C-alpha cells in the first residue's frame, strides 16, 4: 500500500468513491421525499421501511417539573445510571455512573446482560447511601432508556424486535425487556425500584431536551447507532384508529412522540449506496438496513476499512481512529502515517500521497454520513409542517442532538450544521443536549408514576 505501482488504482478508487457518495441538495431532497412517504405509510400501518413506533409518551415536559429522578441508560457502548435533580426552571443537576459494556455480554445471555445492569444499579445505590445518606430501602421510580427497537404496548412495557449495534443476546427477541430487567433486579435485591417508564434513547432525548428548551421539536441520536423521533398529532396516526378500543391511545387527542427507527430506511433508488456499504458477515449485522450503516458510528469505521482493504490486502478496524486521522492538520499528516503503520503493521514509512488518500476517503464517508442525517432531519420537519401547516415554517425550531459521534467528531458536527442550514435555513438550529436521553427517561418515569397515582 503506497507503492507507486498502486497509485493509479488508489486514485481511481477515491475518484469513483467521491462520485458515488456525492450528496448534492437535489439528491438530499429526494431522500427526504422518499422518507416522508415511508413515514406516512408507517403511521398508517401500511408497508414501510420505517416502523414509526408508538412511545406512549403523550404528556410533554413543561420545564417546570422539579424533584429527584432516576434513570438507567443502555446504549450501544456504555451502560449508565443517572441521578437527576430538576429545579423547575429548566435547570438540571446530574450525577452519573458509567460502565463500558463487556463485548462478551453483547452476544451472551439474557441473564448476563441484565445481571450486569442490575449489578451496576446496586453499586449506585450503595454509593448514594454513602454520599447522600439515602437508605437503600427507599422507594424510587426509575426510567429505562433502551436504545434498541421495541414494540411498546404501554409506557413501561415493550417487546424486543431485534438487536443491532453489535448486540445479539440470546432468549430476548419477542420478550418484554422491562420484565427481563425486573427479573434481574429482583435477583439483586433491588425491589425498592419501580420501572415506570421504558423509552427509546431518541424519545428520552426529546423529552429531556424539551424540559430545557421548549422550542425543541425533534431529537436525533448520532452515536454508535442512530435514530430520530418527533412530536406527532394523534389524529394523524391512522393505525391507532383502526385498532379501535383495543388500544388505550384511541380515545386520546393531542400529540404523542413517534419513534421513527429511521435506521431502517433502505430506499436504494435515492440513497448514494456503494459496494462498500455491503456489510454484515457477522450474524448480528447481516441483512441490517442501509441508512443506519451509512450514518452511525458503529459502521463508519467498517466502511472505511473496506475501502482501504481494496487498496491493500490488510485487515483491521479503523473505527476508533477516524476522528484522529481526519483532524490531522500537520503538513506531513504524521498522525495519519503513525496510525496506518500501527494498524497495517507496515515496516516502511507511508508516503504523503497515501496519507492524503486515506484522509480523502475518510472525509468522503463522514461528509456523506452527516449530509444524509441532514436529509433525515429535513424529512421529519417537512412531515410535521405538512401535518400542521405553520408549525415549522418561519418558526424558531430546535433539533436536539445526543450521541458520541456528534459530540466527539468535530468535522462530522460541522458538516451536519452546514447541511441543516443549507436545506432548512437559519430558523432551524441543531443543538447538543448532553445526557438528554437519561434526563428524559428519569423525568418520564416520575411523570408516569404521578399520573398512575
Tab-separated table of C-alpha atoms in Angstrom:
chain	number	residue	atom	x	y	z
A	1	UNK	CA	0.000	0.000	0.000
A	2	UNK	CA	1.582	3.240	-1.105
A	3	UNK	CA	3.854	1.685	-3.793
A	4	UNK	CA	3.928	3.846	-6.943
A	5	UNK	CA	2.523	0.945	-8.981
A	6	UNK	CA	-0.661	1.163	-6.921
A	7	UNK	CA	-1.075	4.938	-7.002
A	8	UNK	CA	-3.295	4.947	-10.092
A	9	UNK	CA	-5.548	2.282	-8.558
A	10	UNK	CA	-5.807	4.264	-5.322
A	11	UNK	CA	-6.619	7.445	-7.239
A	12	UNK	CA	-9.267	5.671	-9.297
A	13	UNK	CA	-10.915	4.172	-6.222
A	14	UNK	CA	-11.047	7.542	-4.466
A	15	UNK	CA	-12.425	9.371	-7.510
A	16	UNK	CA	-15.123	6.733	-8.032
A	17	UNK	CA	-15.933	6.797	-4.334
A	18	UNK	CA	-16.320	10.572	-4.264
A	19	UNK	CA	-18.626	10.444	-7.286
A	20	UNK	CA	-20.726	7.618	-5.838
A	21	UNK	CA	-21.015	9.252	-2.406
A	22	UNK	CA	-21.841	12.751	-3.648
A	23	UNK	CA	-24.811	14.308	-1.827
A	24	UNK	CA	-25.952	17.446	-3.687
A	25	UNK	CA	-29.041	19.258	-2.462
A	26	UNK	CA	-31.352	17.726	-5.058
A	27	UNK	CA	-30.375	14.202	-4.021
A	28	UNK	CA	-30.888	15.010	-0.336
A	29	UNK	CA	-34.338	16.389	-1.091
A	30	UNK	CA	-35.228	13.195	-2.966
A	31	UNK	CA	-34.058	11.198	0.057
A	32	UNK	CA	-36.301	13.355	2.261
A	33	UNK	CA	-39.301	12.925	-0.050
A	34	UNK	CA	-38.929	9.149	-0.037
A	35	UNK	CA	-38.515	9.115	3.734
A	36	UNK	CA	-41.688	11.198	4.162
A	37	UNK	CA	-43.609	8.640	2.075
A	38	UNK	CA	-42.314	5.851	4.304
A	39	UNK	CA	-43.215	7.860	7.426
A	40	UNK	CA	-46.784	8.329	6.179
A	41	UNK	CA	-47.125	4.650	5.321
A	42	UNK	CA	-45.696	3.645	8.698
A	43	UNK	CA	-48.202	5.843	10.541
A	44	UNK	CA	-50.980	4.239	8.514
A	45	UNK	CA	-49.810	0.724	9.344
A	46	UNK	CA	-49.004	0.063	5.691
A	47	UNK	CA	-45.828	-1.394	4.158
A	48	UNK	CA	-42.917	0.861	5.054
A	49	UNK	CA	-39.211	0.786	5.835
A	50	UNK	CA	-39.898	2.968	8.872
A	51	UNK	CA	-41.562	1.334	11.857
A	52	UNK	CA	-42.968	4.612	13.291
A	53	UNK	CA	-43.322	3.065	16.737
A	54	UNK	CA	-45.637	4.457	19.408
A	55	UNK	CA	-43.855	5.698	22.528
A	56	UNK	CA	-46.924	6.107	24.774
A	57	UNK	CA	-45.395	9.431	25.804
A	58	UNK	CA	-48.345	11.780	25.460
A	59	UNK	CA	-47.621	14.424	28.101
A	60	UNK	CA	-44.576	16.506	27.233
A	61	UNK	CA	-42.433	18.267	29.846
A	62	UNK	CA	-43.250	21.878	30.666
A	63	UNK	CA	-39.863	22.858	32.092
A	64	UNK	CA	-41.462	23.402	35.497
A	65	UNK	CA	-41.015	19.858	36.800
A	66	UNK	CA	-38.924	19.565	39.920
A	67	UNK	CA	-37.645	16.795	42.104
A	68	UNK	CA	-35.223	13.877	42.218
A	69	UNK	CA	-35.444	11.284	39.442
A	70	UNK	CA	-33.517	8.188	38.336
A	71	UNK	CA	-32.704	6.518	35.019
A	72	UNK	CA	-30.914	3.512	33.568
A	73	UNK	CA	-29.460	4.082	30.106
A	74	UNK	CA	-28.392	1.087	27.985
A	75	UNK	CA	-26.639	2.259	24.834
A	76	UNK	CA	-24.518	0.617	22.186
A	77	UNK	CA	-21.241	1.106	24.056
A	78	UNK	CA	-21.951	2.113	27.654
A	79	UNK	CA	-24.458	1.488	30.401
A	80	UNK	CA	-25.199	4.373	32.765
A	81	UNK	CA	-27.144	5.075	35.931
A	82	UNK	CA	-28.248	8.683	36.390
A	83	UNK	CA	-29.477	10.599	39.418
A	84	UNK	CA	-31.259	13.682	38.084
A	85	UNK	CA	-32.417	16.695	40.090
A	86	UNK	CA	-34.655	19.257	38.358
A	87	UNK	CA	-35.331	22.693	39.827
A	88	UNK	CA	-38.476	23.583	37.845
A	89	UNK	CA	-36.673	26.375	35.979
A	90	UNK	CA	-35.214	24.353	33.076
A	91	UNK	CA	-32.055	23.564	35.048
A	92	UNK	CA	-30.659	20.067	35.542
A	93	UNK	CA	-28.156	18.666	38.023
A	94	UNK	CA	-26.910	15.191	37.078
A	95	UNK	CA	-24.814	12.628	38.887
A	96	UNK	CA	-23.922	9.585	36.828
A	97	UNK	CA	-22.013	6.348	36.847
A	98	UNK	CA	-20.961	4.723	33.594
A	99	UNK	CA	-19.721	1.259	32.710
A	100	UNK	CA	-18.380	0.002	29.369
A	101	UNK	CA	-20.455	-2.997	28.331
A	102	UNK	CA	-18.134	-6.022	28.025
A	103	UNK	CA	-18.039	-7.428	24.492
A	104	UNK	CA	-18.957	-10.944	25.600
A	105	UNK	CA	-22.162	-9.691	27.248
A	106	UNK	CA	-23.313	-8.131	23.969
A	107	UNK	CA	-23.586	-11.573	22.428
A	108	UNK	CA	-24.166	-13.568	25.592
A	109	UNK	CA	-27.223	-14.478	27.618
A	110	UNK	CA	-30.184	-12.511	28.904
A	111	UNK	CA	-29.082	-13.251	32.466
A	112	UNK	CA	-25.576	-11.984	31.750
A	113	UNK	CA	-26.557	-8.622	30.237
A	114	UNK	CA	-29.414	-7.749	32.573
A	115	UNK	CA	-27.478	-9.086	35.549
A	116	UNK	CA	-24.683	-6.672	34.616
A	117	UNK	CA	-27.222	-3.818	34.590
A	118	UNK	CA	-28.580	-4.809	37.985
A	119	UNK	CA	-25.065	-5.084	39.407
A	120	UNK	CA	-24.269	-1.541	38.287
A	121	UNK	CA	-27.503	-0.231	39.786
A	122	UNK	CA	-26.691	-1.974	43.065
A	123	UNK	CA	-23.285	-0.239	43.166
A	124	UNK	CA	-25.003	3.077	42.533
A	125	UNK	CA	-27.476	2.528	45.385
A	126	UNK	CA	-24.614	1.838	47.796
A	127	UNK	CA	-22.757	4.983	46.671
A	128	UNK	CA	-25.932	7.027	47.036
A	129	UNK	CA	-26.254	5.873	50.619
A	130	UNK	CA	-22.606	6.676	51.371
A	131	UNK	CA	-22.671	10.129	49.766
A	132	UNK	CA	-26.268	11.271	50.351
A	133	UNK	CA	-27.372	9.091	53.286
A	134	UNK	CA	-30.404	7.840	51.373
A	135	UNK	CA	-31.325	4.448	52.877
A	136	UNK	CA	-31.050	1.544	50.473
A	137	UNK	CA	-34.673	0.509	51.006
A	138	UNK	CA	-36.043	3.939	49.968
A	139	UNK	CA	-38.684	3.511	47.244
A	140	UNK	CA	-37.701	5.036	43.879
A	141	UNK	CA	-39.225	5.258	40.408
A	142	UNK	CA	-36.787	4.730	37.567
A	143	UNK	CA	-36.884	5.173	33.798
A	144	UNK	CA	-35.206	2.689	31.469
A	145	UNK	CA	-33.613	4.089	28.316
A	146	UNK	CA	-33.267	1.206	25.869
A	147	UNK	CA	-31.651	2.113	22.543
A	148	UNK	CA	-32.841	-0.900	20.560
A	149	UNK	CA	-36.082	-1.421	18.605
A	150	UNK	CA	-39.040	-2.452	20.761
A	151	UNK	CA	-42.744	-2.537	20.080
A	152	UNK	CA	-44.207	-0.750	23.091
A	153	UNK	CA	-47.555	-1.871	24.440
A	154	UNK	CA	-47.632	0.704	27.243
A	155	UNK	CA	-45.331	3.333	28.793
A	156	UNK	CA	-43.490	0.647	30.783
A	157	UNK	CA	-43.745	-2.453	28.598
A	158	UNK	CA	-42.034	-3.215	25.309
A	159	UNK	CA	-41.366	-6.308	23.200
A	160	UNK	CA	-37.833	-6.510	21.735
A	161	UNK	CA	-37.976	-6.630	17.938
A	162	UNK	CA	-34.279	-7.165	17.246
A	163	UNK	CA	-30.787	-6.256	18.350
A	164	UNK	CA	-28.348	-4.019	16.475
A	165	UNK	CA	-25.030	-2.198	17.071
A	166	UNK	CA	-23.211	-5.490	17.530
A	167	UNK	CA	-25.606	-6.935	20.137
A	168	UNK	CA	-27.160	-10.363	19.784
A	169	UNK	CA	-28.299	-11.542	23.236
A	170	UNK	CA	-29.930	-14.964	23.395
A	171	UNK	CA	-33.508	-15.625	24.540
A	172	UNK	CA	-34.614	-11.986	24.339
A	173	UNK	CA	-36.271	-11.405	20.945
A	174	UNK	CA	-40.026	-11.266	21.470
A	175	UNK	CA	-39.608	-10.725	25.220
A	176	UNK	CA	-40.634	-7.727	27.320
A	177	UNK	CA	-37.333	-6.003	28.138
A	178	UNK	CA	-38.777	-4.419	31.285
A	179	UNK	CA	-39.705	-7.869	32.547
A	180	UNK	CA	-36.129	-9.018	31.835
A	181	UNK	CA	-34.820	-6.050	33.824
A	182	UNK	CA	-37.226	-6.615	36.725
A	183	UNK	CA	-36.190	-10.261	36.939
A	184	UNK	CA	-32.521	-9.275	37.221
A	185	UNK	CA	-33.302	-6.522	39.738
A	186	UNK	CA	-35.253	-8.959	41.906
A	187	UNK	CA	-32.298	-11.352	41.986
A	188	UNK	CA	-30.076	-8.434	43.051
A	189	UNK	CA	-32.487	-7.421	45.853
A	190	UNK	CA	-33.358	-4.142	44.142
A	191	UNK	CA	-37.118	-4.320	44.770
A	192	UNK	CA	-37.063	-0.721	46.006
A	193	UNK	CA	-37.024	0.377	42.342
A	194	UNK	CA	-40.185	0.514	40.260
A	195	UNK	CA	-39.611	0.736	36.489
A	196	UNK	CA	-42.348	3.164	35.476
A	197	UNK	CA	-41.134	4.209	32.014
A	198	UNK	CA	-39.453	2.444	29.105
A	199	UNK	CA	-38.173	4.861	26.478
A	200	UNK	CA	-36.100	4.638	23.350
A	201	UNK	CA	-32.978	6.780	23.605
A	202	UNK	CA	-34.265	9.219	20.992
A	203	UNK	CA	-37.614	9.552	22.815
A	204	UNK	CA	-35.800	10.171	26.095
A	205	UNK	CA	-33.579	12.741	24.398
A	206	UNK	CA	-36.607	14.600	23.063
A	207	UNK	CA	-38.349	14.696	26.451
A	208	UNK	CA	-35.156	15.760	28.244
A	209	UNK	CA	-34.359	18.445	25.685
A	210	UNK	CA	-37.921	19.853	25.781
A	211	UNK	CA	-37.567	20.288	29.549
A	212	UNK	CA	-34.545	22.507	28.872
A	213	UNK	CA	-35.833	24.239	25.725
A	214	UNK	CA	-39.491	24.425	24.681
A	215	UNK	CA	-38.529	25.125	21.031
A	216	UNK	CA	-37.291	21.553	20.589
A	217	UNK	CA	-39.438	19.604	18.115
A	218	UNK	CA	-37.194	16.712	17.054
A	219	UNK	CA	-34.454	14.619	18.676
A	220	UNK	CA	-31.741	12.723	16.830
A	221	UNK	CA	-29.265	10.198	18.209
A	222	UNK	CA	-25.929	10.165	16.400
A	223	UNK	CA	-23.644	7.795	18.241
A	224	UNK	CA	-22.821	4.112	17.980
A	225	UNK	CA	-26.225	3.821	16.316
A	226	UNK	CA	-28.674	6.388	15.009
A	227	UNK	CA	-32.371	7.120	15.365
A	228	UNK	CA	-34.789	10.032	15.463
A	229	UNK	CA	-38.162	10.873	16.965
A	230	UNK	CA	-40.590	13.774	16.777
A	231	UNK	CA	-43.908	15.092	18.067
A	232	UNK	CA	-46.890	13.889	16.016
A	233	UNK	CA	-50.596	14.720	16.154
A	234	UNK	CA	-52.587	11.784	17.480
A	235	UNK	CA	-55.218	12.082	14.751
A	236	UNK	CA	-52.501	11.735	12.081
A	237	UNK	CA	-51.686	8.201	13.263
A	238	UNK	CA	-54.364	6.266	11.419
A	239	UNK	CA	-53.056	2.859	12.510
A	240	UNK	CA	-54.222	3.703	16.057
A	241	UNK	CA	-57.746	4.466	14.905
A	242	UNK	CA	-58.012	1.082	13.158
A	243	UNK	CA	-57.337	-0.711	16.452
A	244	UNK	CA	-60.454	0.804	17.956
A	245	UNK	CA	-60.986	0.211	21.658
A	246	UNK	CA	-58.146	-2.341	21.722
A	247	UNK	CA	-55.606	0.454	22.141
A	248	UNK	CA	-55.916	2.951	25.024
A	249	UNK	CA	-54.460	5.664	22.789
A	250	UNK	CA	-57.536	5.558	20.549
A	251	UNK	CA	-59.571	7.809	22.839
A	252	UNK	CA	-56.789	10.365	23.288
A	253	UNK	CA	-56.377	13.620	21.406
A	254	UNK	CA	-53.408	15.957	21.292
A	255	UNK	CA	-49.912	14.757	20.474
A	256	UNK	CA	-47.517	11.926	21.140
A	257	UNK	CA	-43.876	11.134	20.430
A	258	UNK	CA	-43.205	8.834	17.478
A	259	UNK	CA	-40.046	6.746	17.346
A	260	UNK	CA	-39.245	6.595	13.619
A	261	UNK	CA	-36.471	3.967	13.773
A	262	UNK	CA	-35.083	5.797	10.754
A	263	UNK	CA	-32.085	3.478	10.537
A	264	UNK	CA	-34.352	1.013	8.708
A	265	UNK	CA	-34.760	3.363	5.738
A	266	UNK	CA	-33.351	1.442	2.753
A	267	UNK	CA	-34.534	3.067	-0.490
A	268	UNK	CA	-31.604	2.292	-2.799
A	269	UNK	CA	-33.350	4.280	-5.512
A	270	UNK	CA	-32.358	7.527	-3.765
A	271	UNK	CA	-29.568	6.688	-1.307
A	272	UNK	CA	-25.963	7.085	-2.576
A	273	UNK	CA	-25.236	3.405	-1.994
A	274	UNK	CA	-21.876	1.843	-2.929
A	275	UNK	CA	-20.271	-1.598	-2.927
A	276	UNK	CA	-18.525	-0.655	0.318
A	277	UNK	CA	-21.850	-0.298	2.136
A	278	UNK	CA	-22.495	-4.022	1.843
A	279	UNK	CA	-21.593	-5.030	5.379
A	280	UNK	CA	-22.533	-7.849	7.661
A	281	UNK	CA	-20.615	-11.083	7.642
A	282	UNK	CA	-21.415	-11.410	11.351
A	283	UNK	CA	-24.848	-12.893	12.058
A	284	UNK	CA	-25.938	-9.866	14.095
A	285	UNK	CA	-25.048	-7.451	11.264
A	286	UNK	CA	-26.160	-9.455	8.256
A	287	UNK	CA	-29.159	-8.056	6.439
A	288	UNK	CA	-29.362	-4.906	8.564
A	289	UNK	CA	-30.963	-1.865	6.909
A	290	UNK	CA	-28.962	0.609	4.859
A	291	UNK	CA	-29.469	4.084	6.360
A	292	UNK	CA	-28.087	3.230	9.800
A	293	UNK	CA	-24.975	1.757	8.185
A	294	UNK	CA	-24.368	4.964	6.262
A	295	UNK	CA	-24.640	7.403	9.182
A	296	UNK	CA	-23.846	5.697	12.503
A	297	UNK	CA	-20.538	5.441	14.299
A	298	UNK	CA	-20.647	1.658	14.617
A	299	UNK	CA	-20.447	1.190	10.847
A	300	UNK	CA	-18.442	4.177	9.525
A	301	UNK	CA	-15.117	2.652	10.504
A	302	UNK	CA	-16.122	-0.626	8.868
A	303	UNK	CA	-16.897	1.168	5.604
A	304	UNK	CA	-13.553	2.991	5.599
A	305	UNK	CA	-11.791	-0.296	6.392
A	306	UNK	CA	-13.396	-1.968	3.365
A	307	UNK	CA	-12.249	0.837	1.098
A	308	UNK	CA	-8.694	0.672	2.384
A	309	UNK	CA	-8.739	-3.106	2.067
A	310	UNK	CA	-9.470	-2.748	-1.614
A	311	UNK	CA	-6.282	-0.719	-1.898
A	312	UNK	CA	-4.252	-3.169	0.206
A	313	UNK	CA	-4.711	-6.702	1.457
A	314	UNK	CA	-4.750	-5.812	5.154
A	315	UNK	CA	-7.280	-6.181	7.909
A	316	UNK	CA	-8.003	-4.071	10.937
A	317	UNK	CA	-10.819	-1.831	12.017
A	318	UNK	CA	-10.248	1.913	11.888
A	319	UNK	CA	-13.420	2.980	13.721
A	320	UNK	CA	-11.661	4.483	16.726
A	321	UNK	CA	-9.062	6.189	14.521
A	322	UNK	CA	-11.240	8.084	12.028
A	323	UNK	CA	-11.550	11.239	14.096
A	324	UNK	CA	-7.796	11.404	14.845
A	325	UNK	CA	-6.804	10.893	11.204
A	326	UNK	CA	-9.475	13.234	9.842
A	327	UNK	CA	-8.437	16.050	12.181
A	328	UNK	CA	-4.684	15.732	11.448
A	329	UNK	CA	-3.648	19.233	10.343
A	330	UNK	CA	0.103	18.650	10.269
A	331	UNK	CA	1.939	19.338	6.998
A	332	UNK	CA	3.095	15.759	6.666
A	333	UNK	CA	-0.049	14.121	8.123
A	334	UNK	CA	2.136	12.443	10.747
A	335	UNK	CA	-0.784	11.195	12.836
A	336	UNK	CA	-2.295	9.502	9.775
A	337	UNK	CA	1.052	7.872	8.986
A	338	UNK	CA	1.510	6.653	12.551
A	339	UNK	CA	-1.970	5.101	12.711
A	340	UNK	CA	-1.596	3.428	9.308
A	341	UNK	CA	1.749	1.937	10.271
A	342	UNK	CA	0.338	0.632	13.536
A	343	UNK	CA	-2.920	-0.738	12.139
A	344	UNK	CA	-1.483	-2.241	8.967
A	345	UNK	CA	1.745	-3.488	10.513
A	346	UNK	CA	3.861	-1.592	7.992
A	347	UNK	CA	7.624	-1.656	8.463
A	348	UNK	CA	8.262	1.134	5.984
A	349	UNK	CA	7.105	4.740	6.224
A	350	UNK	CA	3.944	5.589	4.325
A	351	UNK	CA	4.079	8.261	1.646
A	352	UNK	CA	2.386	11.630	1.927
A	353	UNK	CA	0.301	10.738	-1.149
A	354	UNK	CA	-1.038	7.661	0.610
A	355	UNK	CA	-1.825	9.579	3.785
A	356	UNK	CA	-3.649	12.212	1.747
A	357	UNK	CA	-5.645	9.494	0.005
A	358	UNK	CA	-6.708	7.999	3.333
A	359	UNK	CA	-7.888	11.395	4.623
A	360	UNK	CA	-9.868	11.894	1.390
A	361	UNK	CA	-11.571	8.531	1.894
A	362	UNK	CA	-12.488	9.362	5.490
A	363	UNK	CA	-13.730	12.821	4.539
A	364	UNK	CA	-15.936	11.383	1.793
A	365	UNK	CA	-17.618	8.856	4.101
A	366	UNK	CA	-18.031	11.283	7.029
A	367	UNK	CA	-19.417	14.054	4.826
A	368	UNK	CA	-21.914	11.652	3.254
A	369	UNK	CA	-22.998	10.447	6.710
A	370	UNK	CA	-23.585	13.963	8.037
A	371	UNK	CA	-25.442	15.132	4.945
A	372	UNK	CA	-27.706	12.086	4.904
A	373	UNK	CA	-28.522	12.696	8.575
A	374	UNK	CA	-29.420	16.239	7.496
A	375	UNK	CA	-31.760	14.828	4.853
A	376	UNK	CA	-33.465	12.779	7.565
A	377	UNK	CA	-33.959	15.898	9.686
A	378	UNK	CA	-35.387	17.680	6.631
A	379	UNK	CA	-37.847	14.823	6.098
A	380	UNK	CA	-39.141	14.896	9.666
A	381	UNK	CA	-39.599	18.670	9.769
A	382	UNK	CA	-41.308	18.700	6.375
A	383	UNK	CA	-43.640	15.927	7.544
A	384	UNK	CA	-44.508	17.939	10.655
A	385	UNK	CA	-45.182	21.028	8.542
A	386	UNK	CA	-47.381	19.015	6.173
A	387	UNK	CA	-49.437	17.682	9.067
A	388	UNK	CA	-49.702	21.053	10.831
A	389	UNK	CA	-49.123	23.992	8.469
A	390	UNK	CA	-47.293	26.829	10.185
A	391	UNK	CA	-45.794	24.623	12.901
A	392	UNK	CA	-42.253	24.771	11.489
A	393	UNK	CA	-42.154	27.276	8.614
A	394	UNK	CA	-40.930	30.656	9.799
A	395	UNK	CA	-40.720	29.485	13.414
A	396	UNK	CA	-37.677	29.092	15.624
A	397	UNK	CA	-37.125	25.326	15.770
A	398	UNK	CA	-34.506	23.369	17.672
A	399	UNK	CA	-33.400	19.852	16.771
A	400	UNK	CA	-31.883	18.165	19.805
A	401	UNK	CA	-28.809	16.016	19.187
A	402	UNK	CA	-27.303	13.457	21.536
A	403	UNK	CA	-24.666	10.799	20.929
A	404	UNK	CA	-20.916	10.280	20.786
A	405	UNK	CA	-20.494	10.706	17.024
A	406	UNK	CA	-21.850	14.254	17.085
A	407	UNK	CA	-20.258	15.043	20.432
A	408	UNK	CA	-16.749	13.813	19.705
A	409	UNK	CA	-16.315	14.116	15.930
A	410	UNK	CA	-15.796	17.796	15.171
A	411	UNK	CA	-15.772	17.560	11.367
A	412	UNK	CA	-18.965	15.495	11.351
A	413	UNK	CA	-20.571	18.147	13.551
A	414	UNK	CA	-19.543	20.920	11.142
A	415	UNK	CA	-20.853	19.051	8.113
A	416	UNK	CA	-24.198	18.395	9.830
A	417	UNK	CA	-24.651	22.004	10.906
A	418	UNK	CA	-23.747	23.155	7.399
A	419	UNK	CA	-26.259	20.921	5.626
A	420	UNK	CA	-29.122	21.697	8.041
A	421	UNK	CA	-28.696	25.422	7.346
A	422	UNK	CA	-28.346	24.676	3.644
A	423	UNK	CA	-31.601	22.701	3.500
A	424	UNK	CA	-33.731	24.427	6.154
A	425	UNK	CA	-32.429	27.965	6.597
A	426	UNK	CA	-31.469	29.900	9.732
A	427	UNK	CA	-34.708	29.319	11.691
A	428	UNK	CA	-33.767	25.685	12.314
A	429	UNK	CA	-30.796	25.042	14.551
A	430	UNK	CA	-29.305	21.847	15.878
A	431	UNK	CA	-28.119	21.799	19.447
A	432	UNK	CA	-26.424	19.182	21.563
A	433	UNK	CA	-28.189	18.256	24.798
A	434	UNK	CA	-25.800	16.116	26.807
A	435	UNK	CA	-27.432	13.283	28.769
A	436	UNK	CA	-30.833	14.320	27.413
A	437	UNK	CA	-31.908	10.706	26.891
A	438	UNK	CA	-31.225	9.853	30.541
A	439	UNK	CA	-32.815	13.061	31.821
A	440	UNK	CA	-35.899	12.374	29.707
A	441	UNK	CA	-36.221	8.799	30.944
A	442	UNK	CA	-35.943	9.893	34.574
A	443	UNK	CA	-38.461	12.676	34.049
A	444	UNK	CA	-40.940	10.412	32.260
A	445	UNK	CA	-40.629	7.764	34.964
A	446	UNK	CA	-41.716	10.251	37.614
A	447	UNK	CA	-44.406	11.785	35.400
A	448	UNK	CA	-45.906	8.387	34.678
A	449	UNK	CA	-45.743	7.399	38.323
A	450	UNK	CA	-47.548	10.597	39.322
A	451	UNK	CA	-50.214	10.005	36.689
A	452	UNK	CA	-50.745	6.451	37.901
A	453	UNK	CA	-51.204	7.595	41.448
